[in-house]
Amino acid sequence: MSDATKDDGRTGDGTRAVRAGLPEPVKHEPTLPGPVFAAHFHLPGEVTGPYSYGRDDNPTWTLLEQAVSELEAPGREDAQTLVFASGMAAISAVLFSQLRAGDAVVLPSDGYQVLPLVGAQLEAYGIEVRTAPTGGDAQLEVLDGARLLWIESPSNPGLDVCDIRRLAEAAHARGALVAVDNTLATPLGQRPLELGADFSVASGTKQLTGHGDVLLGYVTGRDAEAMAAVRRWRKIVGAISGPMEAWLAHRSIATLQLRVERQNATALAVAQALRQRPEVSGLRYLGLPDDPSHKIASQQMRRYGCVVSFTLPTREHAERFLAALHLVEDATSFGGVRSTAERRRRWGGDAVPEGFIRMSVGAEDPEDLVADVLRALDESAG
C-alpha cells in the first residue's frame, strides 16, 4: 500500500473502499493488477518469499486480504485477513482451528441454518456444543467454561442483535475467544474487532461483493497466533478462493459504500411502507426506531443493513406475493444489487413461520421498488 493510500483510520468509508488494498503504483502498470493464475511459482534454492505454491498464497489474494483488513480494522497495522472459497469455509476454519476435543463452544440457536450441521460435526469430534438465542444477550447464560463464543449479530434471518461489546468482555473474562459473523452488517455497518471480538468472519458472497457472481469468505483477526492456526487450517483443507473470484471481489469492494448507502436507505423505505399493511406481521428492520433491536444496534452499528423480514398470514399468501413481484427475484442469499426475497421456511432449517419472508433490498430506484412491493401485496391478498 502506497503512502498516498495509507489509512490512519480517519479516512471516509467511500475513500477507503475505492482505494482499499491497492498496491504501490508502478508506471505503466494497472492500478489494480489482474488475477494471477498460477499453481506454482519460480522457486530456486531455499523456500523464501511470499509465493511458492498456489494452495498457500497468491498475489491476488494478498491484495484482497489487505483491502478487507483496511475495511474491518482501519488504521490497525496488526490486523490480518485470510480469504476462503466461501463463507462456510471461513466459519469452519475458525471453529475447527481453535477447538479441540473436550472444549465447549457457544453457538447462536437462531443463526445461519447450516450452523446446526457444523455443530453436529463438532460434537462428533468430542466438542461440547451449547446454543442460546441472539436476542437479550442470552448466550451469556451458557458461557462459563466455553473455549469459543460464536456471535451472529444481526442474526440471519430473524435480525436479532446482541451487545457484542458486553458479550466479548464477559467471554474474555472467562478465557474464551470471540468470533462474530459480520456478513449481514458488512465492515461498513459494523466492526467487530473494535467491539472486542477476536475474529470477524463473513461470507463475501453477500453484500461485500454485491453482484451475486462470487462465492467467497474471509476471516479477519489481530492475534498472530490465532490467525496462524486459521491459515494452517486453510492449507490443510485447501478451501481456497480462485484468483478470478478474488479479483472480482476486490474490484467490487470499490463500490461497496455506494451500494450500502443506496440499499440501506431503500430498505428503510420498504420497511416503512410494509408497516402500514395490515396483512404484514413480525416486521423487522433494524433502522426502524421501534424495532426491538434498534437501540442496541444503534450503539454498535453504523448502518443497519439491506435485509427486511416480515410474515404474511399463510404459506400460500407468501408464495402468491413472491410470484407477483416484478422487480424482486425469488432467490436465496442477500446483499446483491438486484433485490431478492424468499419464503425462508422452504429450506426447513429456520424456526420461522410458514409465511416468513426474508427480503434483500437491492439498488433499484426506491420509488419503483416500494411500488412493486405494495402492488404485489395487493395482488396476493386473495
PDB file of N, CA, C and O in Angstrom, residues 83-153:
ATOM      1  N   VAL A  83      -8.608 -15.065   3.052  1.00  0.00           N
ATOM      2  CA  VAL A  83      -9.799 -15.305   2.246  1.00  0.00           C
ATOM      3  C   VAL A  83      -9.964 -16.801   1.999  1.00  0.00           C
ATOM      4  O   VAL A  83      -8.986 -17.557   1.971  1.00  0.00           O
ATOM      5  N   PHE A  84     -11.224 -17.196   1.807  1.00  0.00           N
ATOM      6  CA  PHE A  84     -11.588 -18.590   1.642  1.00  0.00           C
ATOM      7  C   PHE A  84     -12.532 -18.759   0.466  1.00  0.00           C
ATOM      8  O   PHE A  84     -13.028 -17.783  -0.096  1.00  0.00           O
ATOM      9  N   ALA A  85     -12.811 -20.001   0.144  1.00  0.00           N
ATOM     10  CA  ALA A  85     -13.649 -20.307  -1.012  1.00  0.00           C
ATOM     11  C   ALA A  85     -15.106 -19.937  -0.788  1.00  0.00           C
ATOM     12  O   ALA A  85     -15.855 -19.761  -1.752  1.00  0.00           O
ATOM     13  N   SER A  86     -15.543 -19.821   0.457  1.00  0.00           N
ATOM     14  CA  SER A  86     -16.935 -19.481   0.767  1.00  0.00           C
ATOM     15  C   SER A  86     -17.016 -19.014   2.202  1.00  0.00           C
ATOM     16  O   SER A  86     -16.062 -19.166   2.988  1.00  0.00           O
ATOM     17  N   GLY A  87     -18.177 -18.469   2.564  1.00  0.00           N
ATOM     18  CA  GLY A  87     -18.375 -18.081   3.941  1.00  0.00           C
ATOM     19  C   GLY A  87     -18.315 -19.259   4.891  1.00  0.00           C
ATOM     20  O   GLY A  87     -17.749 -19.170   5.985  1.00  0.00           O
ATOM     21  N   MET A  88     -18.887 -20.400   4.483  1.00  0.00           N
ATOM     22  CA  MET A  88     -18.853 -21.578   5.341  1.00  0.00           C
ATOM     23  C   MET A  88     -17.431 -22.108   5.500  1.00  0.00           C
ATOM     24  O   MET A  88     -17.076 -22.647   6.557  1.00  0.00           O
ATOM     25  N   ALA A  89     -16.600 -21.968   4.490  1.00  0.00           N
ATOM     26  CA  ALA A  89     -15.196 -22.364   4.620  1.00  0.00           C
ATOM     27  C   ALA A  89     -14.506 -21.499   5.668  1.00  0.00           C
ATOM     28  O   ALA A  89     -13.698 -21.994   6.469  1.00  0.00           O
ATOM     29  N   ALA A  90     -14.830 -20.212   5.684  1.00  0.00           N
ATOM     30  CA  ALA A  90     -14.240 -19.306   6.674  1.00  0.00           C
ATOM     31  C   ALA A  90     -14.734 -19.632   8.076  1.00  0.00           C
ATOM     32  O   ALA A  90     -13.958 -19.672   9.037  1.00  0.00           O
ATOM     33  N   ILE A  91     -16.039 -19.867   8.212  1.00  0.00           N
ATOM     34  CA  ILE A  91     -16.611 -20.226   9.511  1.00  0.00           C
ATOM     35  C   ILE A  91     -15.971 -21.506  10.032  1.00  0.00           C
ATOM     36  O   ILE A  91     -15.547 -21.598  11.188  1.00  0.00           O
ATOM     37  N   SER A  92     -15.908 -22.508   9.165  1.00  0.00           N
ATOM     38  CA  SER A  92     -15.339 -23.794   9.570  1.00  0.00           C
ATOM     39  C   SER A  92     -13.881 -23.650   9.973  1.00  0.00           C
ATOM     40  O   SER A  92     -13.412 -24.312  10.917  1.00  0.00           O
ATOM     41  N   ALA A  93     -13.143 -22.794   9.278  1.00  0.00           N
ATOM     42  CA  ALA A  93     -11.722 -22.614   9.577  1.00  0.00           C
ATOM     43  C   ALA A  93     -11.517 -22.103  10.996  1.00  0.00           C
ATOM     44  O   ALA A  93     -10.613 -22.551  11.707  1.00  0.00           O
ATOM     45  N   VAL A  94     -12.338 -21.147  11.420  1.00  0.00           N
ATOM     46  CA  VAL A  94     -12.205 -20.636  12.782  1.00  0.00           C
ATOM     47  C   VAL A  94     -12.582 -21.705  13.795  1.00  0.00           C
ATOM     48  O   VAL A  94     -11.838 -21.983  14.746  1.00  0.00           O
ATOM     49  N   LEU A  95     -13.727 -22.326  13.598  1.00  0.00           N
ATOM     50  CA  LEU A  95     -14.201 -23.302  14.580  1.00  0.00           C
ATOM     51  C   LEU A  95     -13.255 -24.485  14.713  1.00  0.00           C
ATOM     52  O   LEU A  95     -12.881 -24.886  15.820  1.00  0.00           O
ATOM     53  N   PHE A  96     -12.850 -25.060  13.591  1.00  0.00           N
ATOM     54  CA  PHE A  96     -12.059 -26.279  13.649  1.00  0.00           C
ATOM     55  C   PHE A  96     -10.579 -26.021  13.918  1.00  0.00           C
ATOM     56  O   PHE A  96      -9.850 -26.934  14.308  1.00  0.00           O
ATOM     57  N   SER A  97     -10.122 -24.792  13.729  1.00  0.00           N
ATOM     58  CA  SER A  97      -8.721 -24.491  14.058  1.00  0.00           C
ATOM     59  C   SER A  97      -8.547 -24.106  15.514  1.00  0.00           C
ATOM     60  O   SER A  97      -7.445 -24.232  16.064  1.00  0.00           O
ATOM     61  N   GLN A  98      -9.608 -23.639  16.163  1.00  0.00           N
ATOM     62  CA  GLN A  98      -9.488 -23.135  17.526  1.00  0.00           C
ATOM     63  C   GLN A  98      -9.998 -24.106  18.583  1.00  0.00           C
ATOM     64  O   GLN A  98      -9.700 -23.938  19.764  1.00  0.00           O
ATOM     65  N   LEU A  99     -10.775 -25.107  18.185  1.00  0.00           N
ATOM     66  CA  LEU A  99     -11.395 -26.009  19.150  1.00  0.00           C
ATOM     67  C   LEU A  99     -10.753 -27.386  19.119  1.00  0.00           C
ATOM     68  O   LEU A  99     -10.318 -27.863  18.069  1.00  0.00           O
ATOM     69  N   ARG A 100     -10.719 -28.021  20.272  1.00  0.00           N
ATOM     70  CA  ARG A 100     -10.182 -29.365  20.416  1.00  0.00           C
ATOM     71  C   ARG A 100     -11.183 -30.232  21.169  1.00  0.00           C
ATOM     72  O   ARG A 100     -12.073 -29.715  21.841  1.00  0.00           O
ATOM     73  N   ALA A 101     -11.014 -31.539  21.078  1.00  0.00           N
ATOM     74  CA  ALA A 101     -11.858 -32.457  21.843  1.00  0.00           C
ATOM     75  C   ALA A 101     -11.811 -32.085  23.321  1.00  0.00           C
ATOM     76  O   ALA A 101     -10.742 -31.838  23.882  1.00  0.00           O
ATOM     77  N   GLY A 102     -12.984 -32.019  23.930  1.00  0.00           N
ATOM     78  CA  GLY A 102     -13.079 -31.618  25.324  1.00  0.00           C
ATOM     79  C   GLY A 102     -13.415 -30.155  25.521  1.00  0.00           C
ATOM     80  O   GLY A 102     -13.815 -29.750  26.616  1.00  0.00           O
ATOM     81  N   ASP A 103     -13.255 -29.327  24.479  1.00  0.00           N
ATOM     82  CA  ASP A 103     -13.633 -27.920  24.560  1.00  0.00           C
ATOM     83  C   ASP A 103     -15.152 -27.773  24.467  1.00  0.00           C
ATOM     84  O   ASP A 103     -15.863 -28.689  24.033  1.00  0.00           O
ATOM     85  N   ALA A 104     -15.633 -26.594  24.834  1.00  0.00           N
ATOM     86  CA  ALA A 104     -17.039 -26.250  24.669  1.00  0.00           C
ATOM     87  C   ALA A 104     -17.135 -24.992  23.814  1.00  0.00           C
ATOM     88  O   ALA A 104     -16.307 -24.083  23.928  1.00  0.00           O
ATOM     89  N   VAL A 105     -18.135 -24.946  22.954  1.00  0.00           N
ATOM     90  CA  VAL A 105     -18.368 -23.787  22.104  1.00  0.00           C
ATOM     91  C   VAL A 105     -19.818 -23.354  22.261  1.00  0.00           C
ATOM     92  O   VAL A 105     -20.715 -24.191  22.441  1.00  0.00           O
ATOM     93  N   VAL A 106     -20.045 -22.051  22.224  1.00  0.00           N
ATOM     94  CA  VAL A 106     -21.389 -21.492  22.301  1.00  0.00           C
ATOM     95  C   VAL A 106     -21.763 -20.948  20.926  1.00  0.00           C
ATOM     96  O   VAL A 106     -21.086 -20.063  20.389  1.00  0.00           O
ATOM     97  N   LEU A 107     -22.844 -21.493  20.364  1.00  0.00           N
ATOM     98  CA  LEU A 107     -23.340 -21.064  19.058  1.00  0.00           C
ATOM     99  C   LEU A 107     -24.716 -20.417  19.216  1.00  0.00           C
ATOM    100  O   LEU A 107     -25.448 -20.749  20.153  1.00  0.00           O
ATOM    101  N   PRO A 108     -25.104 -19.546  18.300  1.00  0.00           N
ATOM    102  CA  PRO A 108     -26.464 -18.995  18.360  1.00  0.00           C
ATOM    103  C   PRO A 108     -27.478 -20.038  17.902  1.00  0.00           C
ATOM    104  O   PRO A 108     -27.270 -20.723  16.903  1.00  0.00           O
ATOM    105  N   SER A 109     -28.577 -20.144  18.624  1.00  0.00           N
ATOM    106  CA  SER A 109     -29.620 -21.094  18.231  1.00  0.00           C
ATOM    107  C   SER A 109     -30.462 -20.573  17.082  1.00  0.00           C
ATOM    108  O   SER A 109     -31.210 -21.339  16.456  1.00  0.00           O
ATOM    109  N   ASP A 110     -30.342 -19.281  16.774  1.00  0.00           N
ATOM    110  CA  ASP A 110     -31.152 -18.667  15.723  1.00  0.00           C
ATOM    111  C   ASP A 110     -30.274 -18.136  14.584  1.00  0.00           C
ATOM    112  O   ASP A 110     -30.667 -17.222  13.867  1.00  0.00           O
ATOM    113  N   GLY A 111     -29.092 -18.714  14.407  1.00  0.00           N
ATOM    114  CA  GLY A 111     -28.176 -18.243  13.378  1.00  0.00           C
ATOM    115  C   GLY A 111     -28.405 -18.914  12.041  1.00  0.00           C
ATOM    116  O   GLY A 111     -29.435 -19.565  11.798  1.00  0.00           O
ATOM    117  N   TYR A 112     -27.431 -18.766  11.180  1.00  0.00           N
ATOM    118  CA  TYR A 112     -27.484 -19.324   9.830  1.00  0.00           C
ATOM    119  C   TYR A 112     -27.809 -20.809   9.881  1.00  0.00           C
ATOM    120  O   TYR A 112     -27.289 -21.544  10.718  1.00  0.00           O
ATOM    121  N   GLN A 113     -28.663 -21.244   8.973  1.00  0.00           N
ATOM    122  CA  GLN A 113     -29.237 -22.583   9.065  1.00  0.00           C
ATOM    123  C   GLN A 113     -28.219 -23.722   8.908  1.00  0.00           C
ATOM    124  O   GLN A 113     -28.525 -24.866   9.252  1.00  0.00           O
ATOM    125  N   VAL A 114     -27.026 -23.448   8.436  1.00  0.00           N
ATOM    126  CA  VAL A 114     -26.024 -24.505   8.313  1.00  0.00           C
ATOM    127  C   VAL A 114     -25.279 -24.721   9.641  1.00  0.00           C
ATOM    128  O   VAL A 114     -24.632 -25.748   9.832  1.00  0.00           O
ATOM    129  N   LEU A 115     -25.404 -23.786  10.582  1.00  0.00           N
ATOM    130  CA  LEU A 115     -24.698 -23.934  11.852  1.00  0.00           C
ATOM    131  C   LEU A 115     -25.052 -25.225  12.600  1.00  0.00           C
ATOM    132  O   LEU A 115     -24.169 -25.833  13.215  1.00  0.00           O
ATOM    133  N   PRO A 116     -26.313 -25.676  12.589  1.00  0.00           N
ATOM    134  CA  PRO A 116     -26.592 -26.970  13.247  1.00  0.00           C
ATOM    135  C   PRO A 116     -25.806 -28.133  12.644  1.00  0.00           C
ATOM    136  O   PRO A 116     -25.408 -29.053  13.370  1.00  0.00           O
ATOM    137  N   LEU A 117     -25.565 -28.099  11.341  1.00  0.00           N
ATOM    138  CA  LEU A 117     -24.749 -29.142  10.719  1.00  0.00           C
ATOM    139  C   LEU A 117     -23.310 -29.061  11.222  1.00  0.00           C
ATOM    140  O   LEU A 117     -22.675 -30.083  11.503  1.00  0.00           O
ATOM    141  N   VAL A 118     -22.808 -27.849  11.345  1.00  0.00           N
ATOM    142  CA  VAL A 118     -21.464 -27.660  11.884  1.00  0.00           C
ATOM    143  C   VAL A 118     -21.409 -28.135  13.332  1.00  0.00           C
ATOM    144  O   VAL A 118     -20.460 -28.811  13.750  1.00  0.00           O
ATOM    145  N   GLY A 119     -22.454 -27.799  14.088  1.00  0.00           N
ATOM    146  CA  GLY A 119     -22.494 -28.224  15.478  1.00  0.00           C
ATOM    147  C   GLY A 119     -22.471 -29.735  15.630  1.00  0.00           C
ATOM    148  O   GLY A 119     -21.773 -30.275  16.511  1.00  0.00           O
ATOM    149  N   ALA A 120     -23.200 -30.430  14.766  1.00  0.00           N
ATOM    150  CA  ALA A 120     -23.202 -31.894  14.815  1.00  0.00           C
ATOM    151  C   ALA A 120     -21.810 -32.456  14.526  1.00  0.00           C
ATOM    152  O   ALA A 120     -21.383 -33.433  15.143  1.00  0.00           O
ATOM    153  N   GLN A 121     -21.097 -31.840  13.599  1.00  0.00           N
ATOM    154  CA  GLN A 121     -19.748 -32.304  13.288  1.00  0.00           C
ATOM    155  C   GLN A 121     -18.790 -32.026  14.441  1.00  0.00           C
ATOM    156  O   GLN A 121     -17.924 -32.843  14.758  1.00  0.00           O
ATOM    157  N   LEU A 122     -18.949 -30.871  15.073  1.00  0.00           N
ATOM    158  CA  LEU A 122     -18.121 -30.567  16.240  1.00  0.00           C
ATOM    159  C   LEU A 122     -18.350 -31.595  17.348  1.00  0.00           C
ATOM    160  O   LEU A 122     -17.402 -32.063  17.989  1.00  0.00           O
ATOM    161  N   GLU A 123     -19.606 -31.942  17.573  1.00  0.00           N
ATOM    162  CA  GLU A 123     -19.918 -32.945  18.594  1.00  0.00           C
ATOM    163  C   GLU A 123     -19.305 -34.297  18.255  1.00  0.00           C
ATOM    164  O   GLU A 123     -18.846 -35.023  19.142  1.00  0.00           O
ATOM    165  N   ALA A 124     -19.294 -34.622  16.965  1.00  0.00           N
ATOM    166  CA  ALA A 124     -18.678 -35.887  16.547  1.00  0.00           C
ATOM    167  C   ALA A 124     -17.190 -35.906  16.848  1.00  0.00           C
ATOM    168  O   ALA A 124     -16.601 -36.990  17.003  1.00  0.00           O
ATOM    169  N   TYR A 125     -16.565 -34.747  16.949  1.00  0.00           N
ATOM    170  CA  TYR A 125     -15.147 -34.643  17.273  1.00  0.00           C
ATOM    171  C   TYR A 125     -14.909 -34.463  18.774  1.00  0.00           C
ATOM    172  O   TYR A 125     -13.801 -34.131  19.201  1.00  0.00           O
ATOM    173  N   GLY A 126     -15.952 -34.623  19.581  1.00  0.00           N
ATOM    174  CA  GLY A 126     -15.788 -34.556  21.024  1.00  0.00           C
ATOM    175  C   GLY A 126     -15.837 -33.166  21.610  1.00  0.00           C
ATOM    176  O   GLY A 126     -15.331 -32.936  22.707  1.00  0.00           O
ATOM    177  N   ILE A 127     -16.454 -32.234  20.899  1.00  0.00           N
ATOM    178  CA  ILE A 127     -16.575 -30.856  21.371  1.00  0.00           C
ATOM    179  C   ILE A 127     -18.004 -30.629  21.858  1.00  0.00           C
ATOM    180  O   ILE A 127     -18.972 -30.982  21.168  1.00  0.00           O
ATOM    181  N   GLU A 128     -18.139 -30.059  23.027  1.00  0.00           N
ATOM    182  CA  GLU A 128     -19.464 -29.758  23.567  1.00  0.00           C
ATOM    183  C   GLU A 128     -20.036 -28.524  22.883  1.00  0.00           C
ATOM    184  O   GLU A 128     -19.380 -27.478  22.826  1.00  0.00           O
ATOM    185  N   VAL A 129     -21.254 -28.636  22.372  1.00  0.00           N
ATOM    186  CA  VAL A 129     -21.910 -27.527  21.687  1.00  0.00           C
ATOM    187  C   VAL A 129     -23.085 -27.039  22.530  1.00  0.00           C
ATOM    188  O   VAL A 129     -23.987 -27.808  22.866  1.00  0.00           O
ATOM    189  N   ARG A 130     -23.046 -25.770  22.888  1.00  0.00           N
ATOM    190  CA  ARG A 130     -24.147 -25.136  23.613  1.00  0.00           C
ATOM    191  C   ARG A 130     -24.784 -24.086  22.704  1.00  0.00           C
ATOM    192  O   ARG A 130     -24.074 -23.440  21.925  1.00  0.00           O
ATOM    193  N   THR A 131     -26.077 -23.881  22.829  1.00  0.00           N
ATOM    194  CA  THR A 131     -26.749 -22.882  21.994  1.00  0.00           C
ATOM    195  C   THR A 131     -27.660 -22.017  22.847  1.00  0.00           C
ATOM    196  O   THR A 131     -28.180 -22.449  23.876  1.00  0.00           O
ATOM    197  N   ALA A 132     -27.840 -20.796  22.390  1.00  0.00           N
ATOM    198  CA  ALA A 132     -28.756 -19.854  23.013  1.00  0.00           C
ATOM    199  C   ALA A 132     -29.111 -18.805  21.970  1.00  0.00           C
ATOM    200  O   ALA A 132     -28.335 -18.554  21.041  1.00  0.00           O
ATOM    201  N   PRO A 133     -30.278 -18.163  22.098  1.00  0.00           N
ATOM    202  CA  PRO A 133     -30.680 -17.149  21.117  1.00  0.00           C
ATOM    203  C   PRO A 133     -29.775 -15.919  21.152  1.00  0.00           C
ATOM    204  O   PRO A 133     -29.104 -15.645  22.152  1.00  0.00           O
ATOM    205  N   THR A 134     -29.804 -15.180  20.050  1.00  0.00           N
ATOM    206  CA  THR A 134     -29.024 -13.946  19.957  1.00  0.00           C
ATOM    207  C   THR A 134     -29.603 -12.845  20.824  1.00  0.00           C
ATOM    208  O   THR A 134     -28.873 -12.143  21.541  1.00  0.00           O
ATOM    209  N   GLY A 135     -30.908 -12.663  20.770  1.00  0.00           N
ATOM    210  CA  GLY A 135     -31.558 -11.567  21.485  1.00  0.00           C
ATOM    211  C   GLY A 135     -31.406 -11.666  22.983  1.00  0.00           C
ATOM    212  O   GLY A 135     -31.298 -12.752  23.566  1.00  0.00           O
ATOM    213  N   GLY A 136     -31.368 -10.507  23.634  1.00  0.00           N
ATOM    214  CA  GLY A 136     -31.285 -10.460  25.082  1.00  0.00           C
ATOM    215  C   GLY A 136     -29.955 -10.912  25.649  1.00  0.00           C
ATOM    216  O   GLY A 136     -29.851 -11.203  26.855  1.00  0.00           O
ATOM    217  N   ASP A 137     -28.942 -10.999  24.800  1.00  0.00           N
ATOM    218  CA  ASP A 137     -27.614 -11.463  25.228  1.00  0.00           C
ATOM    219  C   ASP A 137     -27.697 -12.816  25.935  1.00  0.00           C
ATOM    220  O   ASP A 137     -26.967 -13.109  26.892  1.00  0.00           O
ATOM    221  N   ALA A 138     -28.593 -13.681  25.459  1.00  0.00           N
ATOM    222  CA  ALA A 138     -28.860 -14.959  26.131  1.00  0.00           C
ATOM    223  C   ALA A 138     -27.662 -15.893  26.132  1.00  0.00           C
ATOM    224  O   ALA A 138     -27.577 -16.797  26.979  1.00  0.00           O
ATOM    225  N   GLN A 139     -26.722 -15.688  25.230  1.00  0.00           N
ATOM    226  CA  GLN A 139     -25.554 -16.564  25.201  1.00  0.00           C
ATOM    227  C   GLN A 139     -24.694 -16.432  26.453  1.00  0.00           C
ATOM    228  O   GLN A 139     -23.917 -17.329  26.778  1.00  0.00           O
ATOM    229  N   LEU A 140     -24.852 -15.329  27.187  1.00  0.00           N
ATOM    230  CA  LEU A 140     -24.118 -15.164  28.446  1.00  0.00           C
ATOM    231  C   LEU A 140     -24.434 -16.281  29.433  1.00  0.00           C
ATOM    232  O   LEU A 140     -23.581 -16.681  30.221  1.00  0.00           O
ATOM    233  N   GLU A 141     -25.650 -16.786  29.383  1.00  0.00           N
ATOM    234  CA  GLU A 141     -26.099 -17.763  30.371  1.00  0.00           C
ATOM    235  C   GLU A 141     -25.414 -19.122  30.222  1.00  0.00           C
ATOM    236  O   GLU A 141     -25.440 -19.930  31.147  1.00  0.00           O
ATOM    237  N   VAL A 142     -24.839 -19.390  29.048  1.00  0.00           N
ATOM    238  CA  VAL A 142     -24.211 -20.697  28.819  1.00  0.00           C
ATOM    239  C   VAL A 142     -22.727 -20.554  28.503  1.00  0.00           C
ATOM    240  O   VAL A 142     -22.113 -21.434  27.916  1.00  0.00           O
ATOM    241  N   LEU A 143     -22.133 -19.457  28.938  1.00  0.00           N
ATOM    242  CA  LEU A 143     -20.768 -19.130  28.545  1.00  0.00           C
ATOM    243  C   LEU A 143     -19.696 -19.737  29.439  1.00  0.00           C
ATOM    244  O   LEU A 143     -18.572 -19.988  28.988  1.00  0.00           O
ATOM    245  N   ASP A 144     -20.019 -20.002  30.694  1.00  0.00           N
ATOM    246  CA  ASP A 144     -18.995 -20.473  31.636  1.00  0.00           C
ATOM    247  C   ASP A 144     -18.306 -21.740  31.131  1.00  0.00           C
ATOM    248  O   ASP A 144     -18.964 -22.722  30.774  1.00  0.00           O
ATOM    249  N   GLY A 145     -16.983 -21.712  31.109  1.00  0.00           N
ATOM    250  CA  GLY A 145     -16.208 -22.878  30.716  1.00  0.00           C
ATOM    251  C   GLY A 145     -16.044 -23.073  29.226  1.00  0.00           C
ATOM    252  O   GLY A 145     -15.389 -24.035  28.797  1.00  0.00           O
ATOM    253  N   ALA A 146     -16.608 -22.191  28.426  1.00  0.00           N
ATOM    254  CA  ALA A 146     -16.502 -22.339  26.971  1.00  0.00           C
ATOM    255  C   ALA A 146     -15.142 -21.862  26.478  1.00  0.00           C
ATOM    256  O   ALA A 146     -14.523 -20.969  27.064  1.00  0.00           O
ATOM    257  N   ARG A 147     -14.690 -22.457  25.390  1.00  0.00           N
ATOM    258  CA  ARG A 147     -13.439 -22.061  24.748  1.00  0.00           C
ATOM    259  C   ARG A 147     -13.682 -20.977  23.709  1.00  0.00           C
ATOM    260  O   ARG A 147     -12.833 -20.118  23.487  1.00  0.00           O
ATOM    261  N   LEU A 148     -14.871 -20.988  23.085  1.00  0.00           N
ATOM    262  CA  LEU A 148     -15.158 -20.059  21.984  1.00  0.00           C
ATOM    263  C   LEU A 148     -16.624 -19.673  22.011  1.00  0.00           C
ATOM    264  O   LEU A 148     -17.502 -20.524  22.155  1.00  0.00           O
ATOM    265  N   LEU A 149     -16.889 -18.390  21.865  1.00  0.00           N
ATOM    266  CA  LEU A 149     -18.231 -17.853  21.714  1.00  0.00           C
ATOM    267  C   LEU A 149     -18.414 -17.402  20.275  1.00  0.00           C
ATOM    268  O   LEU A 149     -17.634 -16.586  19.776  1.00  0.00           O
ATOM    269  N   TRP A 150     -19.444 -17.948  19.626  1.00  0.00           N
ATOM    270  CA  TRP A 150     -19.752 -17.561  18.243  1.00  0.00           C
ATOM    271  C   TRP A 150     -20.990 -16.678  18.245  1.00  0.00           C
ATOM    272  O   TRP A 150     -22.069 -17.094  18.691  1.00  0.00           O
ATOM    273  N   ILE A 151     -20.839 -15.469  17.772  1.00  0.00           N
ATOM    274  CA  ILE A 151     -21.925 -14.482  17.736  1.00  0.00           C
ATOM    275  C   ILE A 151     -22.328 -14.237  16.289  1.00  0.00           C
ATOM    276  O   ILE A 151     -21.473 -14.104  15.408  1.00  0.00           O
ATOM    277  N   GLU A 152     -23.633 -14.177  16.058  1.00  0.00           N
ATOM    278  CA  GLU A 152     -24.141 -13.761  14.750  1.00  0.00           C
ATOM    279  C   GLU A 152     -25.081 -12.589  15.008  1.00  0.00           C
ATOM    280  O   GLU A 152     -26.220 -12.774  15.445  1.00  0.00           O
ATOM    281  N   SER A 153     -24.594 -11.393  14.763  1.00  0.00           N
ATOM    282  CA  SER A 153     -25.367 -10.200  15.072  1.00  0.00           C
ATOM    283  C   SER A 153     -25.132  -9.139  14.010  1.00  0.00           C
ATOM    284  O   SER A 153     -23.988  -8.697  13.840  1.00  0.00           O
TER     285      SER A 153
END
